XYZ file of C-alpha atoms in Angstrom:
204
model
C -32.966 226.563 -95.041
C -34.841 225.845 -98.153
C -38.464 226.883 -99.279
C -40.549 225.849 -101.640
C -41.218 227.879 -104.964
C -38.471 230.643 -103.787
C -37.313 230.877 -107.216
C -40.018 232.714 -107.732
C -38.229 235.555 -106.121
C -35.708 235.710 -108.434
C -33.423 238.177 -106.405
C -33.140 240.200 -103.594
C -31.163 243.695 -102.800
C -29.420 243.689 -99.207
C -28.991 246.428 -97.792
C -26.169 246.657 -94.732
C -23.005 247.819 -93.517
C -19.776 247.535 -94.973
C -18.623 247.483 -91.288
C -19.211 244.345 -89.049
C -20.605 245.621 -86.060
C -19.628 244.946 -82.420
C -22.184 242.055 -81.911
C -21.302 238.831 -83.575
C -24.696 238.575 -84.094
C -24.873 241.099 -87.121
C -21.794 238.932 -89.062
C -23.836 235.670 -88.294
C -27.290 236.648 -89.894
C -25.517 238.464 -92.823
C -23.933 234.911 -93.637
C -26.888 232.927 -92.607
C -28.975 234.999 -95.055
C -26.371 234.998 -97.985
C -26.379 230.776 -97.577
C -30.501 230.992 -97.578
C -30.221 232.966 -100.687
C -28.052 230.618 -102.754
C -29.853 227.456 -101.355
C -33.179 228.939 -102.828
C -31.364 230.265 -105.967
C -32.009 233.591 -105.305
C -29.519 236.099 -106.573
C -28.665 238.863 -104.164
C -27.978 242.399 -105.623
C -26.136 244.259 -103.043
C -23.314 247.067 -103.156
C -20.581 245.512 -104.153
C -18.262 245.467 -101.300
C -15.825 242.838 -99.962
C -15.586 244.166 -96.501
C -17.916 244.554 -93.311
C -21.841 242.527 -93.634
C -21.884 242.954 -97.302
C -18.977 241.060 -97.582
C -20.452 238.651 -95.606
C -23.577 238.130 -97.327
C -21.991 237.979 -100.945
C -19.307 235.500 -99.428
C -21.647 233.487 -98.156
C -23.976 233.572 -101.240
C -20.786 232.398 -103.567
C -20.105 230.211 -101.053
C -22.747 228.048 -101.764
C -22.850 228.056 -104.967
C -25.081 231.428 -105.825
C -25.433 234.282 -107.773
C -24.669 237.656 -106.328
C -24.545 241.144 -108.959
C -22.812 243.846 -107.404
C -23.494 247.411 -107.725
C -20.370 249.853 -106.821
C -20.127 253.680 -107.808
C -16.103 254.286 -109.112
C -14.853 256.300 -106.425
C -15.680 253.843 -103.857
C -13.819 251.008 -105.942
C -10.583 251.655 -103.899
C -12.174 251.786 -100.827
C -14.631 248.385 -100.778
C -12.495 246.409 -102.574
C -15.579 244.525 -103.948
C -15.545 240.982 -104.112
C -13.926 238.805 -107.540
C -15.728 236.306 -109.115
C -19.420 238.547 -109.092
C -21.269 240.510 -111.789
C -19.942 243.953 -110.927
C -22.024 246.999 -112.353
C -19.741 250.367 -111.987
C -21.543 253.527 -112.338
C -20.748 256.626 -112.938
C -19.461 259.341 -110.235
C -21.640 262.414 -111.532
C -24.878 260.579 -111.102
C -23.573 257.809 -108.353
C -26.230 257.723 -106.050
C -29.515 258.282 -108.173
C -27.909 255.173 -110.895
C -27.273 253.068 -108.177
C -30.336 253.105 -106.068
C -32.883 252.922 -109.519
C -30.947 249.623 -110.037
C -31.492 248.409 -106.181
C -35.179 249.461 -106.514
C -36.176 247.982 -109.638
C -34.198 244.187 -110.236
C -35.642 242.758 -107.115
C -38.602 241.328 -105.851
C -37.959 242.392 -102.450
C -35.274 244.919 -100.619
C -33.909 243.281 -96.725
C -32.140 245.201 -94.476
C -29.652 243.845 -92.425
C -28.016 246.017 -89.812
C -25.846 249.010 -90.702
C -25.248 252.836 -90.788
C -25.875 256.110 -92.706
C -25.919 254.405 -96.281
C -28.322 251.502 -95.182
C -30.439 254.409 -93.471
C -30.197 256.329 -96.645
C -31.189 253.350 -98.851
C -33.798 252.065 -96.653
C -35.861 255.539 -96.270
C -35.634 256.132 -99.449
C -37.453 252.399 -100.288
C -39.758 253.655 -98.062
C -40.711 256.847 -99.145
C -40.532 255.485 -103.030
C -43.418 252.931 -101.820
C -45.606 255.675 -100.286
C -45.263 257.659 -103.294
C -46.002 254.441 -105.103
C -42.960 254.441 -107.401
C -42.033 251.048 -105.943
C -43.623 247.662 -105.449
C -40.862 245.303 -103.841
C -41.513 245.357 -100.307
C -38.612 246.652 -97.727
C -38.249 243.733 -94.850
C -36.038 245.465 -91.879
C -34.102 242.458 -90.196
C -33.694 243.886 -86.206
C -31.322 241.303 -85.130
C -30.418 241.569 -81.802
C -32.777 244.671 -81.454
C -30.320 246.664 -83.574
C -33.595 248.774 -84.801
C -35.336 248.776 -82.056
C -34.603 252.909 -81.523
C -35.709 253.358 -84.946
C -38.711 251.754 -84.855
C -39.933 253.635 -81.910
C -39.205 256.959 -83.669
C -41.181 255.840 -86.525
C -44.061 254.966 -84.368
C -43.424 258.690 -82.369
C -43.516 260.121 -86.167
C -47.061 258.547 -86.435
C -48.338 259.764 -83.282
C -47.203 263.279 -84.228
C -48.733 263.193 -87.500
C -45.702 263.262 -89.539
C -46.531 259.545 -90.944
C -50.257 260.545 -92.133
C -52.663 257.360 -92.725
C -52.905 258.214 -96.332
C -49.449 258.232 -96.706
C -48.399 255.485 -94.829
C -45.328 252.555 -95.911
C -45.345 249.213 -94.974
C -43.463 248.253 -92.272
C -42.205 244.969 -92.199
C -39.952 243.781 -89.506
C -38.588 240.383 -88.626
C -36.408 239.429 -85.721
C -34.402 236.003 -87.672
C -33.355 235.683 -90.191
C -35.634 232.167 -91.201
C -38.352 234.951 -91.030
C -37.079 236.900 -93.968
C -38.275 234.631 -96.824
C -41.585 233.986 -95.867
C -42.129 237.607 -95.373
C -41.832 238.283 -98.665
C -43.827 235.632 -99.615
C -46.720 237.150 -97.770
C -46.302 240.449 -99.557
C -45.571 239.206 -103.122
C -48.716 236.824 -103.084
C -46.654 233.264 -102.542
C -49.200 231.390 -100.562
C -47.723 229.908 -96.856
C -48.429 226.820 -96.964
C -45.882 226.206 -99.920
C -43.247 227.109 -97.977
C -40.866 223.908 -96.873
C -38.556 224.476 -94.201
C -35.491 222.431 -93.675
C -32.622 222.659 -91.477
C -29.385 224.395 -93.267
C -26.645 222.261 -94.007
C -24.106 222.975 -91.235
C-alpha cells in the first residue's frame, strides 16, 4: 500500500515482541507493516532483533527493498541474534535502557506498536508518559490487531474514571485496528493533510 507524500515521515520506531504470538494474525500485520514501510520509503528504527515480530517487520522492510536501523543493547546481542545486512547501533550495558529508548524517541516521526510483552509495555508507557510531560512530539499509534489490546485499553479508560489519568495531564491515545490505518494516522497527527493520501493495493 502506497501513500502519497509518506516520505515525509522519514522513519518510524516499532515497537513489538521478539516472540510471534499464538495468533497468526500478529506475524501477518508485523510483515504487512514492514512491506508498507519500504514501499513508502520509510525507514523503520526498531530493536534490532532477528527473531519473533521484530524480525518480521525488519524482514519484511529489507525485503522490499527498505531501510531498517537497528538499535540492540550488548548483552542482548547473543540472545536476538539481530538481523545482517541493517544499520546496527550497539549501546552500552551500564546505561542500556535510558541510550536506547532517547534514540527510539527522538529519530522518528512517529512510534507504532504492534503486539507484544513487557518490553513493548515498557517502551510504549514510557512514549506516553514522555508526551504528557511534553518531552516528546512523535505521536504513539497502538496497532490492536485482533483485539490484542483490548484489556489494556479498558484499564486505561478505568484509570481515567478513577482520576489517575487527570484532564490536564492527559496522552493521546491513538488506536487503529489494521494495519492500512497506521499511516494515515500519523498523517493526521503530524499535519499531512488526508486528502493526499493515495491508496493502492500491495503488490502480492
Amino acid at each position: 500500500m502506497k501513500y502519497a507524500n509518506a516520505e515525509r515521515i522519514g522513519a518510524v520506531t516499532v515497537f513489538c515482541g521478539s516472540g510471534s504470538g499464538r495468533n497468526p494474525a500478529y506475524i501477518k500485520a508485523a510483515h504487512d507493516f514492514g512491506q508498507t514501510l519500504a514501499e513508502n520509503e520509510i525507514r523503520l528504527i526498531y530493536g534490532g532483533s532477528s527473531i519473533g515480530l521484530m524480525g518480521a517487520v525488519a524482514s519484511a522492510v529489507m525485503g522490499h527493498g527498505g531501510k531498517v536501523t537497528g538499535i540492540i543493547p550488548k548483552f542482548l546481542l547473543e540472545k536476538e541474534q539481530p538481523l545482517r545486512s541493517i544499520d546496527l547501533i550497539e549501546t552500552d550495558d551500564i546505561a542500556v535502557m535510558a541510550e536506547r529508548k532517547t534514540y527510539f524517541f527522538t529519530k522518528a516521526s512517529g512510534i507504532v506498536i504492534l503486539p507484544g510483552g513487557m518490553g513493548t509495555l515498557d517502551e510504549y508507557f514510557e512514549g506516553v508518559t514522555l508526551e504528557q510531560l511534553d518531552r516528546i512530539k512523535p505521536p504513539s499509534v497502538l496497532v490492536n490487531i485482533a483485539g490484542f489490546y483490548d484489556y489494556l485499553l479498558a484499564h486505561l479508560d478505568r484509570a481515567r474514571e478513577e482520576g489517575f489519568v487527570r484532564p490536564g495531564l492527559d496522552f493521546r491515545q491513538l488506536v487503529v485496528t489494521k494495519v492500512e490505518d497506521i499511516i494515515p494516522k500519523l498523517f493526521e497527527q503530524i499535519g499531512i493533510p488526508a486528502t493526499n493520501i493515495v491508496q493502492m493495493k500491495a503488490a502480492s
